[in-house]
Amino acid sequence: MTLDTEPDLSDFSRIDFSNGAVVAVSGGSDSTALLLLLKAHLDRTAPATKLLAVTIDHQLRPQAAAEAQAVARLCAARGIAHRIVVWSGHKPATGLPAAAREARYRLLAEAAEAAGLGLILTGHTAADQAETVLMRQARDEVPSEERPRGLAGMAPATLYDWRYWIVRPLLGVRRAALREFLRREQVAWVEDPTNADTAFERPRVRAALVEGDDALRMAETMALARKAAVEREQLGQRAAMLIRGLASRPAAGLVRLDRDFATGADSRAAIYALRILLAATGGTAFLPDQARSEALFGRLRAGALCATLSRSVVDARRTGIFLHRELRDLPPAVAVSDNALWDGRRRITLSDSSGALLIAPLLVAPLGVALAAKRAITGHGTPASLVRAALAAEPALWRDGECLGLPGQGPGLPEESPMPAAVAAYPAVAPFARFLPSFDLAPADAVAALLGAAPVPAAPFGGHSAGLPRAKA
């Protein structure tokens, strides 16, 4: 794809559509062009591929329902299956764009699951990418050490909920090229007025981009994003090597790092790996603060310590550096439900409907210090106190105030539930459990292997690079 010519279809040929695809279509120019370009590609190369266009009505504007119907008519005319999904319920007074984005991805994933499709495509373009990078560049939250992460922008693909790949095949394409394509096809599109509402950050950045030298600013920003993406992927690969080589899991909820982890030459990769492991151990969606992580790493180099960061206890001893979830701010007891993400660290699953009926009165809550203290610990040289401290924060099954034990868990973890076939608690890889950018595949895969979590599903295309699609300025 190029920035100054009609978009070609070369990138579509790299995507695996064998399990079909959902295309998010708002009715705007970008998503409409994506749908028609993909339909033409599939008609030529794999006409039996199942394709579903999904329009999300956020119920934020009175015109949205009519716009969704317009997309439905276009799809009917082109022989494309289409579904309208409504974001119903409460809308937050603050943080609306983020909440709408989260709802959109959730609803798209639900539509993909209902249709039995394994891939979601969105129409994000070079303009969206440039806006994202400029927004992050303008924030004070992106220090120099964080530039490879923050300024890489949107990834070409993102794994959602550890199950569905969201692919953005138009990240290297100018919006003007897509609109010219639609004009030649004599296809109209809608203009969402919220895209020009400067009450929100992205429209303000968009307006500033247009007011300047659009072509030059776009080229510079895209080049910055490509460079940052490559740096981010390389840093992640080095961090993954450290995790695979120097980290182990002596017990459920407990991670051990060799002392060499804190004394190696590649401190930048070690700090990045430490931040990922702290977030994974603490179940947080975001990495801990860079400056605080650097300070903690400096203390680890100096010797023994016990500290907390990102809901994790860091206990550095002569025998190793141990990480486990601190007992503060653990979740309260909640009813067992399928596919629930508990404390950001465990995915609770139910095996079948009959099991669900049996376990309806069950609650999931931390095992607790008292019960953990009663357990016999056998440990391969790991201090029993650390094993018990980690175990106290693990999810257990409860009924009427009585602990029934730990649910069936992943490989290498205890299976003590009286109903292990019905309930399981598998490790989840925070901070990537909800969104895993393809930039971060290497460290995510290394942490998944360390924790005994399910491996990262294969990326839906071959020859993937963390960088953006090549494009002319």
GROMACS .gro file of C-alpha atoms in nm:
model
  473
    1MET     CA    1   0.000   0.000   0.000
    2THR     CA    2   0.118   0.352  -0.068
    3LEU     CA    3   0.030   0.692   0.064
    4ASP     CA    4   0.000   0.864  -0.271
    5THR     CA    5  -0.161   0.608  -0.499
    6GLU     CA    6  -0.471   0.394  -0.506
    7PRO     CA    7  -0.446   0.136  -0.229
    8ASP     CA    8  -0.353  -0.208  -0.358
    9LEU     CA    9  -0.446  -0.539  -0.203
   10SER     CA   10  -0.101  -0.680  -0.135
   11ASP     CA   11  -0.137  -0.679   0.245
   12PHE     CA   12  -0.465  -0.873   0.229
   13SER     CA   13  -0.276  -1.159   0.069
   14ARG     CA   14  -0.066  -1.193   0.387
   15ILE     CA   15  -0.369  -1.239   0.612
   16ASP     CA   16  -0.512  -1.583   0.687
   17PHE     CA   17  -0.886  -1.569   0.620
   18SER     CA   18  -0.943  -1.943   0.648
   19ASN     CA   19  -1.167  -1.893   0.954
   20GLY     CA   20  -1.355  -1.601   0.800
   21ALA     CA   21  -1.357  -1.240   0.911
   22VAL     CA   22  -1.565  -0.971   1.077
   23VAL     CA   23  -1.520  -0.620   0.939
   24ALA     CA   24  -1.614  -0.329   1.164
   25VAL     CA   25  -1.805  -0.084   0.940
   26SER     CA   26  -1.930   0.243   1.083
   27GLY     CA   27  -2.038   0.390   0.750
   28GLY     CA   28  -1.742   0.628   0.742
   29SER     CA   29  -1.505   0.637   0.449
   30ASP     CA   30  -1.226   0.430   0.601
   31SER     CA   31  -1.427   0.129   0.714
   32THR     CA   32  -1.651   0.135   0.406
   33ALA     CA   33  -1.348   0.129   0.176
   34LEU     CA   34  -1.192  -0.150   0.380
   35LEU     CA   35  -1.505  -0.362   0.344
   36LEU     CA   36  -1.529  -0.317  -0.033
   37LEU     CA   37  -1.157  -0.371  -0.091
   38LEU     CA   38  -1.163  -0.688   0.116
   39LYS     CA   39  -1.478  -0.816  -0.056
   40ALA     CA   40  -1.311  -0.769  -0.396
   41HIS     CA   41  -0.998  -0.947  -0.275
   42LEU     CA   42  -1.192  -1.244  -0.136
   43ASP     CA   43  -1.411  -1.269  -0.447
   44ARG     CA   44  -1.096  -1.314  -0.652
   45THR     CA   45  -0.893  -1.535  -0.419
   46ALA     CA   46  -1.128  -1.721  -0.181
   47PRO     CA   47  -1.495  -1.667  -0.270
   48ALA     CA   48  -1.616  -1.923  -0.015
   49THR     CA   49  -1.470  -1.724   0.276
   50LYS     CA   50  -1.731  -1.619   0.528
   51LEU     CA   51  -1.741  -1.240   0.561
   52LEU     CA   52  -1.956  -1.048   0.807
   53ALA     CA   53  -1.983  -0.670   0.831
   54VAL     CA   54  -2.076  -0.544   1.178
   55THR     CA   55  -2.197  -0.193   1.256
   56ILE     CA   56  -2.195  -0.078   1.618
   57ASP     CA   57  -2.468   0.168   1.709
   58HIS     CA   58  -2.328   0.336   2.020
   59GLN     CA   59  -2.660   0.516   2.077
   60LEU     CA   60  -2.471   0.840   2.126
   61ARG     CA   61  -2.623   1.029   1.830
   62PRO     CA   62  -2.979   1.023   1.696
   63GLN     CA   63  -2.847   0.976   1.340
   64ALA     CA   64  -2.655   0.658   1.426
   65ALA     CA   65  -2.946   0.418   1.368
   66ALA     CA   66  -3.013   0.558   1.019
   67GLU     CA   67  -2.641   0.541   0.936
   68ALA     CA   68  -2.633   0.175   1.042
   69GLN     CA   69  -2.928   0.105   0.814
   70ALA     CA   70  -2.744   0.272   0.526
   71VAL     CA   71  -2.455   0.031   0.580
   72ALA     CA   72  -2.703  -0.256   0.582
   73ARG     CA   73  -2.840  -0.147   0.243
   74LEU     CA   74  -2.491  -0.120   0.095
   75CYS     CA   75  -2.405  -0.468   0.221
   76ALA     CA   76  -2.728  -0.612   0.082
   77ALA     CA   77  -2.653  -0.461  -0.257
   78ARG     CA   78  -2.302  -0.609  -0.254
   79GLY     CA   79  -2.401  -0.952  -0.123
   80ILE     CA   80  -2.229  -0.908   0.215
   81ALA     CA   81  -2.376  -1.043   0.537
   82HIS     CA   82  -2.437  -0.760   0.783
   83ARG     CA   83  -2.535  -0.723   1.145
   84ILE     CA   84  -2.617  -0.418   1.358
   85VAL     CA   85  -2.516  -0.438   1.725
   86VAL     CA   86  -2.628  -0.181   1.981
   87TRP     CA   87  -2.423  -0.055   2.275
   88SER     CA   88  -2.705  -0.027   2.525
   89GLY     CA   89  -2.704   0.068   2.889
   90HIS     CA   90  -2.528   0.335   3.091
   91LYS     CA   91  -2.283   0.571   2.920
   92PRO     CA   92  -2.017   0.729   3.143
   93ALA     CA   93  -2.010   1.105   3.191
   94THR     CA   94  -1.629   1.107   3.169
   95GLY     CA   95  -1.391   0.894   2.964
   96LEU     CA   96  -1.658   0.836   2.701
   97PRO     CA   97  -1.423   0.774   2.403
   98ALA     CA   98  -1.231   0.507   2.596
   99ALA     CA   99  -1.550   0.344   2.720
  100ALA     CA  100  -1.697   0.344   2.368
  101ARG     CA  101  -1.378   0.189   2.230
  102GLU     CA  102  -1.383  -0.086   2.493
  103ALA     CA  103  -1.751  -0.155   2.425
  104ARG     CA  104  -1.688  -0.161   2.051
  105TYR     CA  105  -1.417  -0.428   2.074
  106ARG     CA  106  -1.624  -0.633   2.317
  107LEU     CA  107  -1.927  -0.625   2.089
  108LEU     CA  108  -1.718  -0.707   1.782
  109ALA     CA  109  -1.567  -1.006   1.963
  110GLU     CA  110  -1.913  -1.124   2.067
  111ALA     CA  111  -2.033  -1.094   1.708
  112ALA     CA  112  -1.731  -1.290   1.585
  113GLU     CA  113  -1.793  -1.563   1.842
  114ALA     CA  114  -2.163  -1.585   1.756
  115ALA     CA  115  -2.081  -1.619   1.385
  116GLY     CA  116  -1.797  -1.863   1.441
  117LEU     CA  117  -1.542  -1.627   1.285
  118GLY     CA  118  -1.184  -1.593   1.402
  119LEU     CA  119  -1.068  -1.253   1.281
  120ILE     CA  120  -1.174  -0.889   1.316
  121LEU     CA  121  -1.063  -0.613   1.076
  122THR     CA  122  -1.082  -0.240   1.142
  123GLY     CA  123  -1.029   0.052   0.904
  124HIS     CA  124  -0.766   0.250   1.094
  125THR     CA  125  -0.558   0.451   0.848
  126ALA     CA  126  -0.231   0.643   0.836
  127ALA     CA  127  -0.418   0.949   0.966
  128ASP     CA  128  -0.540   0.757   1.271
  129GLN     CA  129  -0.188   0.630   1.331
  130ALA     CA  130  -0.035   0.977   1.303
  131GLU     CA  131  -0.294   1.119   1.542
  132THR     CA  132  -0.225   0.843   1.793
  133VAL     CA  133   0.150   0.903   1.784
  134LEU     CA  134   0.113   1.281   1.811
  135MET     CA  135  -0.124   1.246   2.105
  136ARG     CA  136   0.124   1.028   2.291
  137GLN     CA  137   0.416   1.249   2.192
  138ALA     CA  138   0.241   1.550   2.342
  139ARG     CA  139   0.183   1.381   2.676
  140ASP     CA  140   0.433   1.407   2.956
  141GLU     CA  141   0.372   1.039   3.030
  142VAL     CA  142   0.612   0.927   2.756
  143PRO     CA  143   0.967   0.971   2.891
  144SER     CA  144   1.262   0.888   2.670
  145GLU     CA  145   1.284   0.533   2.807
  146GLU     CA  146   0.922   0.472   2.711
  147ARG     CA  147   0.938   0.610   2.359
  148PRO     CA  148   0.957   0.271   2.185
  149ARG     CA  149   0.635   0.167   2.358
  150GLY     CA  150   0.440   0.492   2.350
  151LEU     CA  151   0.538   0.621   2.008
  152ALA     CA  152   0.499   0.294   1.817
  153GLY     CA  153   0.133   0.382   1.782
  154MET     CA  154  -0.126   0.121   1.696
  155ALA     CA  155   0.002  -0.226   1.618
  156PRO     CA  156  -0.078  -0.387   1.281
  157ALA     CA  157  -0.262  -0.651   1.484
  158THR     CA  158  -0.383  -0.675   1.843
  159LEU     CA  159  -0.497  -0.988   2.024
  160TYR     CA  160  -0.818  -0.913   2.214
  161ASP     CA  161  -0.911  -1.115   2.523
  162TRP     CA  162  -0.637  -1.366   2.432
  163ARG     CA  163  -0.873  -1.506   2.163
  164TYR     CA  164  -0.946  -1.272   1.873
  165TRP     CA  165  -0.696  -1.103   1.646
  166ILE     CA  166  -0.792  -0.749   1.548
  167VAL     CA  167  -0.607  -0.660   1.227
  168ARG     CA  168  -0.556  -0.311   1.087
  169PRO     CA  169  -0.452  -0.359   0.722
  170LEU     CA  170  -0.486   0.009   0.622
  171LEU     CA  171  -0.242   0.167   0.867
  172GLY     CA  172  -0.017   0.270   0.578
  173VAL     CA  173  -0.295   0.418   0.363
  174ARG     CA  174  -0.399   0.781   0.339
  175ARG     CA  175  -0.764   0.860   0.396
  176ALA     CA  176  -0.767   1.067   0.076
  177ALA     CA  177  -0.674   0.759  -0.128
  178LEU     CA  178  -0.959   0.561   0.025
  179ARG     CA  179  -1.209   0.837  -0.046
  180GLU     CA  180  -1.095   0.863  -0.404
  181PHE     CA  181  -1.150   0.489  -0.436
  182LEU     CA  182  -1.505   0.525  -0.301
  183ARG     CA  183  -1.581   0.808  -0.543
  184ARG     CA  184  -1.478   0.590  -0.835
  185GLU     CA  185  -1.702   0.317  -0.696
  186GLN     CA  186  -1.981   0.576  -0.657
  187VAL     CA  187  -2.024   0.483  -0.293
  188ALA     CA  188  -2.116   0.750  -0.039
  189TRP     CA  189  -2.001   0.762   0.322
  190VAL     CA  190  -2.112   0.940   0.638
  191GLU     CA  191  -1.924   1.203   0.836
  192ASP     CA  192  -1.946   1.155   1.213
  193PRO     CA  193  -1.965   1.506   1.365
  194THR     CA  194  -1.791   1.384   1.682
  195ASN     CA  195  -1.477   1.342   1.472
  196ALA     CA  196  -1.461   1.721   1.453
  197ASP     CA  197  -1.568   1.790   1.812
  198THR     CA  198  -1.262   1.954   1.968
  199ALA     CA  199  -1.399   1.881   2.315
  200PHE     CA  200  -1.217   1.549   2.265
  201GLU     CA  201  -0.842   1.507   2.234
  202ARG     CA  202  -0.822   1.321   1.903
  203PRO     CA  203  -1.025   1.577   1.702
  204ARG     CA  204  -0.804   1.854   1.842
  205VAL     CA  205  -0.493   1.671   1.724
  206ARG     CA  206  -0.659   1.603   1.389
  207ALA     CA  207  -0.735   1.970   1.340
  208ALA     CA  208  -0.379   2.069   1.427
  209LEU     CA  209  -0.243   1.814   1.181
  210VAL     CA  210  -0.456   1.954   0.899
  211GLU     CA  211  -0.362   2.313   0.980
  212GLY     CA  212   0.009   2.242   0.937
  213ASP     CA  213   0.203   2.091   0.649
  214ASP     CA  214  -0.012   1.777   0.640
  215ALA     CA  215   0.204   1.572   0.402
  216LEU     CA  216   0.535   1.651   0.570
  217ARG     CA  217   0.402   1.609   0.924
  218MET     CA  218   0.239   1.281   0.828
  219ALA     CA  219   0.557   1.143   0.674
  220GLU     CA  220   0.768   1.244   0.975
  221THR     CA  221   0.521   1.099   1.223
  222MET     CA  222   0.487   0.770   1.035
  223ALA     CA  223   0.865   0.737   1.016
  224LEU     CA  224   0.885   0.798   1.391
  225ALA     CA  225   0.622   0.532   1.453
  226ARG     CA  226   0.799   0.276   1.236
  227LYS     CA  227   1.131   0.336   1.413
  228ALA     CA  228   0.971   0.319   1.758
  229ALA     CA  229   0.785  -0.002   1.664
  230VAL     CA  230   1.106  -0.176   1.562
  231GLU     CA  231   1.279  -0.062   1.883
  232ARG     CA  232   0.984  -0.181   2.090
  233GLU     CA  233   0.988  -0.525   1.931
  234GLN     CA  234   1.365  -0.559   1.972
  235LEU     CA  235   1.348  -0.457   2.338
  236GLY     CA  236   1.069  -0.708   2.391
  237GLN     CA  237   1.274  -0.987   2.234
  238ARG     CA  238   1.565  -0.914   2.466
  239ALA     CA  239   1.333  -0.904   2.767
  240ALA     CA  240   1.180  -1.235   2.658
  241MET     CA  241   1.525  -1.395   2.647
  242LEU     CA  242   1.589  -1.287   3.005
  243ILE     CA  243   1.251  -1.420   3.121
  244ARG     CA  244   1.303  -1.755   2.951
  245GLY     CA  245   1.658  -1.788   3.077
  246LEU     CA  246   1.644  -1.650   3.430
  247ALA     CA  247   1.283  -1.681   3.555
  248SER     CA  248   1.105  -1.984   3.697
  249ARG     CA  249   0.777  -2.061   3.877
  250PRO     CA  250   0.847  -2.265   4.191
  251ALA     CA  251   0.480  -2.256   4.303
  252ALA     CA  252   0.143  -2.121   4.201
  253GLY     CA  253   0.151  -1.741   4.207
  254LEU     CA  254   0.524  -1.728   4.280
  255VAL     CA  255   0.796  -1.622   4.034
  256ARG     CA  256   1.168  -1.661   4.102
  257LEU     CA  257   1.443  -1.469   3.923
  258ASP     CA  258   1.805  -1.573   3.934
  259ARG     CA  259   2.031  -1.321   4.106
  260ASP     CA  260   2.205  -1.276   3.769
  261PHE     CA  261   1.887  -1.105   3.649
  262ALA     CA  262   1.981  -0.789   3.842
  263THR     CA  263   2.350  -0.789   3.753
  264GLY     CA  264   2.353  -0.853   3.378
  265ALA     CA  265   2.483  -0.610   3.118
  266ASP     CA  266   2.149  -0.538   2.948
  267SER     CA  267   1.985  -0.342   3.229
  268ARG     CA  268   1.735  -0.176   2.995
  269ALA     CA  269   1.590  -0.512   2.888
  270ALA     CA  270   1.602  -0.638   3.248
  271ILE     CA  271   1.404  -0.338   3.372
  272TYR     CA  272   1.149  -0.391   3.094
  273ALA     CA  273   1.123  -0.761   3.181
  274LEU     CA  274   1.084  -0.672   3.549
  275ARG     CA  275   0.802  -0.430   3.473
  276ILE     CA  276   0.618  -0.694   3.270
  277LEU     CA  277   0.665  -0.957   3.543
  278LEU     CA  278   0.548  -0.717   3.814
  279ALA     CA  279   0.233  -0.641   3.618
  280ALA     CA  280   0.176  -1.012   3.549
  281THR     CA  281   0.228  -1.105   3.914
  282GLY     CA  282   0.012  -0.822   4.043
  283GLY     CA  283  -0.255  -0.864   3.777
  284THR     CA  284  -0.240  -0.502   3.660
  285ALA     CA  285  -0.342  -0.390   3.313
  286PHE     CA  286  -0.054  -0.141   3.285
  287LEU     CA  287   0.318  -0.168   3.344
  288PRO     CA  288   0.447  -0.003   3.662
  289ASP     CA  289   0.599   0.343   3.641
  290GLN     CA  290   0.933   0.352   3.459
  291ALA     CA  291   1.113   0.570   3.716
  292ARG     CA  292   0.994   0.366   4.014
  293SER     CA  293   1.089   0.045   3.834
  294GLU     CA  294   1.438   0.179   3.766
  295ALA     CA  295   1.477   0.273   4.133
  296LEU     CA  296   1.363  -0.073   4.241
  297PHE     CA  297   1.603  -0.237   3.995
  298GLY     CA  298   1.888  -0.029   4.136
  299ARG     CA  299   1.807  -0.156   4.484
  300LEU     CA  300   1.797  -0.514   4.355
  301ARG     CA  301   2.150  -0.470   4.224
  302ALA     CA  302   2.258  -0.359   4.571
  303GLY     CA  303   2.139  -0.674   4.749
  304ALA     CA  304   1.858  -0.804   4.968
  305LEU     CA  305   1.532  -0.612   5.001
  306CYS     CA  306   1.158  -0.650   5.045
  307ALA     CA  307   0.941  -0.396   4.864
  308THR     CA  308   0.609  -0.365   4.683
  309LEU     CA  309   0.527  -0.224   4.341
  310SER     CA  310   0.231  -0.271   4.109
  311ARG     CA  311   0.046  -0.489   4.368
  312SER     CA  312   0.346  -0.725   4.379
  313VAL     CA  313   0.581  -0.809   4.663
  314VAL     CA  314   0.948  -0.816   4.560
  315ASP     CA  315   1.150  -1.027   4.805
  316ALA     CA  316   1.518  -1.037   4.711
  317ARG     CA  317   1.723  -1.296   4.897
  318ARG     CA  318   2.052  -1.473   4.857
  319THR     CA  319   1.868  -1.763   4.691
  320GLY     CA  320   1.691  -1.547   4.434
  321ILE     CA  321   1.449  -1.263   4.367
  322PHE     CA  322   1.090  -1.369   4.438
  323LEU     CA  323   0.770  -1.201   4.317
  324HIS     CA  324   0.419  -1.271   4.442
  325ARG     CA  325   0.086  -1.092   4.468
  326GLU     CA  326   0.054  -0.876   4.778
  327LEU     CA  327  -0.245  -0.951   4.999
  328ARG     CA  328  -0.375  -0.597   4.988
  329ASP     CA  329  -0.672  -0.506   4.764
  330LEU     CA  330  -0.757  -0.862   4.663
  331PRO     CA  331  -1.103  -0.905   4.507
  332PRO     CA  332  -1.404  -0.970   4.732
  333ALA     CA  333  -1.602  -1.289   4.695
  334VAL     CA  334  -1.795  -1.304   4.368
  335ALA     CA  335  -2.018  -1.563   4.207
  336VAL     CA  336  -1.840  -1.806   3.977
  337SER     CA  337  -1.902  -1.719   3.611
  338ASP     CA  338  -1.758  -1.844   3.285
  339ASN     CA  339  -1.461  -1.665   3.127
  340ALA     CA  340  -1.430  -1.419   3.415
  341LEU     CA  341  -1.092  -1.252   3.462
  342TRP     CA  342  -1.029  -1.274   3.836
  343ASP     CA  343  -0.787  -1.018   3.984
  344GLY     CA  344  -0.635  -0.974   3.637
  345ARG     CA  345  -0.437  -1.296   3.698
  346ARG     CA  346  -0.670  -1.594   3.659
  347ARG     CA  347  -0.924  -1.682   3.393
  348ILE     CA  348  -1.217  -1.865   3.556
  349THR     CA  349  -1.386  -2.107   3.317
  350LEU     CA  350  -1.678  -2.350   3.330
  351SER     CA  351  -1.655  -2.666   3.128
  352ASP     CA  352  -2.021  -2.719   3.034
  353SER     CA  353  -2.378  -2.619   3.110
  354SER     CA  354  -2.440  -2.911   3.347
  355GLY     CA  355  -2.138  -2.808   3.551
  356ALA     CA  356  -2.268  -2.451   3.558
  357LEU     CA  357  -2.591  -2.571   3.718
  358LEU     CA  358  -2.402  -2.762   3.984
  359ILE     CA  359  -2.176  -2.474   4.080
  360ALA     CA  360  -2.436  -2.198   4.083
  361PRO     CA  361  -2.408  -2.143   4.464
  362LEU     CA  362  -2.028  -2.124   4.447
  363LEU     CA  363  -1.820  -1.813   4.508
  364VAL     CA  364  -1.460  -1.745   4.417
  365ALA     CA  365  -1.242  -1.556   4.668
  366PRO     CA  366  -0.880  -1.558   4.786
  367LEU     CA  367  -0.769  -1.865   4.981
  368GLY     CA  368  -0.643  -1.640   5.260
  369VAL     CA  369  -0.351  -1.647   5.502
  370ALA     CA  370  -0.512  -1.875   5.762
  371LEU     CA  371  -0.589  -2.157   5.521
  372ALA     CA  372  -0.260  -2.118   5.337
  373ALA     CA  373  -0.074  -2.152   5.668
  374LYS     CA  374  -0.232  -2.495   5.729
  375ARG     CA  375  -0.109  -2.643   5.405
  376ALA     CA  376   0.187  -2.873   5.385
  377ILE     CA  377   0.449  -2.713   5.160
  378THR     CA  378   0.704  -2.912   4.967
  379GLY     CA  379   0.935  -2.690   4.794
  380HIS     CA  380   1.252  -2.755   4.590
  381GLY     CA  381   1.452  -2.521   4.810
  382THR     CA  382   1.196  -2.240   4.798
  383PRO     CA  383   1.119  -2.093   5.142
  384ALA     CA  384   0.783  -2.226   5.263
  385SER     CA  385   0.686  -1.880   5.386
  386LEU     CA  386   0.702  -1.745   5.030
  387VAL     CA  387   0.501  -2.035   4.888
  388ARG     CA  388   0.230  -1.982   5.148
  389ALA     CA  389   0.225  -1.605   5.095
  390ALA     CA  390   0.172  -1.659   4.722
  391LEU     CA  391  -0.088  -1.932   4.784
  392ALA     CA  392  -0.290  -1.705   5.015
  393ALA     CA  393  -0.365  -1.478   4.717
  394GLU     CA  394  -0.479  -1.763   4.490
  395PRO     CA  395  -0.849  -1.800   4.402
  396ALA     CA  396  -1.042  -2.064   4.595
  397LEU     CA  397  -1.397  -2.194   4.576
  398TRP     CA  398  -1.628  -2.114   4.863
  399ARG     CA  399  -1.985  -2.209   4.955
  400ASP     CA  400  -2.176  -2.083   5.260
  401GLY     CA  401  -1.859  -1.952   5.419
  402GLU     CA  402  -1.672  -2.282   5.378
  403CYS     CA  403  -1.367  -2.316   5.154
  404LEU     CA  404  -1.397  -2.611   4.917
  405GLY     CA  405  -1.038  -2.584   4.796
  406LEU     CA  406  -0.861  -2.456   4.487
  407PRO     CA  407  -1.030  -2.500   4.150
  408GLY     CA  408  -0.870  -2.709   3.881
  409GLN     CA  409  -0.585  -2.504   3.736
  410GLY     CA  410  -0.341  -2.508   3.449
  411PRO     CA  411  -0.042  -2.736   3.393
  412GLY     CA  412   0.172  -2.784   3.701
  413LEU     CA  413  -0.081  -2.628   3.941
  414PRO     CA  414  -0.292  -2.816   4.199
  415GLU     CA  415  -0.629  -2.964   4.112
  416GLU     CA  416  -0.809  -2.980   4.442
  417SER     CA  417  -1.163  -2.876   4.365
  418PRO     CA  418  -1.433  -3.132   4.445
  419MET     CA  419  -1.559  -3.046   4.096
  420PRO     CA  420  -1.237  -3.003   3.894
  421ALA     CA  421  -1.410  -3.092   3.569
  422ALA     CA  422  -1.657  -2.805   3.606
  423VAL     CA  423  -1.445  -2.513   3.728
  424ALA     CA  424  -1.091  -2.417   3.631
  425ALA     CA  425  -0.870  -2.117   3.703
  426TYR     CA  426  -0.601  -2.073   3.440
  427PRO     CA  427  -0.320  -1.819   3.459
  428ALA     CA  428  -0.378  -1.502   3.258
  429VAL     CA  429  -0.094  -1.289   3.127
  430ALA     CA  430  -0.152  -0.941   3.263
  431PRO     CA  431  -0.089  -0.679   3.130
  432PHE     CA  432  -0.166  -0.848   2.797
  433ALA     CA  433  -0.479  -1.043   2.896
  434ARG     CA  434  -0.715  -0.787   2.744
  435PHE     CA  435  -0.509  -0.629   2.466
  436LEU     CA  436  -0.186  -0.775   2.330
  437PRO     CA  437  -0.029  -0.558   2.055
  438SER     CA  438   0.166  -0.764   1.802
  439PHE     CA  439   0.473  -0.558   1.896
  440ASP     CA  440   0.479  -0.746   2.227
  441LEU     CA  441   0.441  -1.106   2.113
  442ALA     CA  442   0.785  -1.218   2.235
  443PRO     CA  443   0.758  -1.110   2.602
  444ALA     CA  444   0.391  -1.213   2.620
  445ASP     CA  445   0.475  -1.560   2.494
  446ALA     CA  446   0.766  -1.588   2.739
  447VAL     CA  447   0.546  -1.490   3.035
  448ALA     CA  448   0.272  -1.729   2.921
  449ALA     CA  449   0.522  -2.015   2.921
  450LEU     CA  450   0.654  -1.909   3.262
  451LEU     CA  451   0.311  -1.893   3.427
  452GLY     CA  452   0.168  -2.200   3.257
  453ALA     CA  453  -0.089  -1.995   3.069
  454ALA     CA  454  -0.228  -2.083   2.729
  455PRO     CA  455   0.022  -1.992   2.455
  456VAL     CA  456  -0.038  -1.685   2.244
  457PRO     CA  457  -0.263  -1.779   1.949
  458ALA     CA  458  -0.077  -1.773   1.619
  459ALA     CA  459  -0.077  -1.436   1.445
  460PRO     CA  460  -0.317  -1.435   1.147
  461PHE     CA  461  -0.054  -1.355   0.887
  462GLY     CA  462   0.290  -1.462   0.776
  463GLY     CA  463   0.609  -1.262   0.771
  464HIS     CA  464   0.481  -1.030   1.042
  465SER     CA  465   0.696  -0.738   1.144
  466ALA     CA  466   0.630  -0.502   1.430
  467GLY     CA  467   0.675  -0.210   1.194
  468LEU     CA  468   0.399  -0.050   0.996
  469PRO     CA  469   0.321  -0.142   0.636
  470ARG     CA  470   0.574   0.018   0.408
  471ALA     CA  471   0.443   0.339   0.263
  472LYS     CA  472   0.559   0.627   0.054
  473ALA     CA  473   0.556   0.974   0.199
   0.00000   0.00000   0.00000
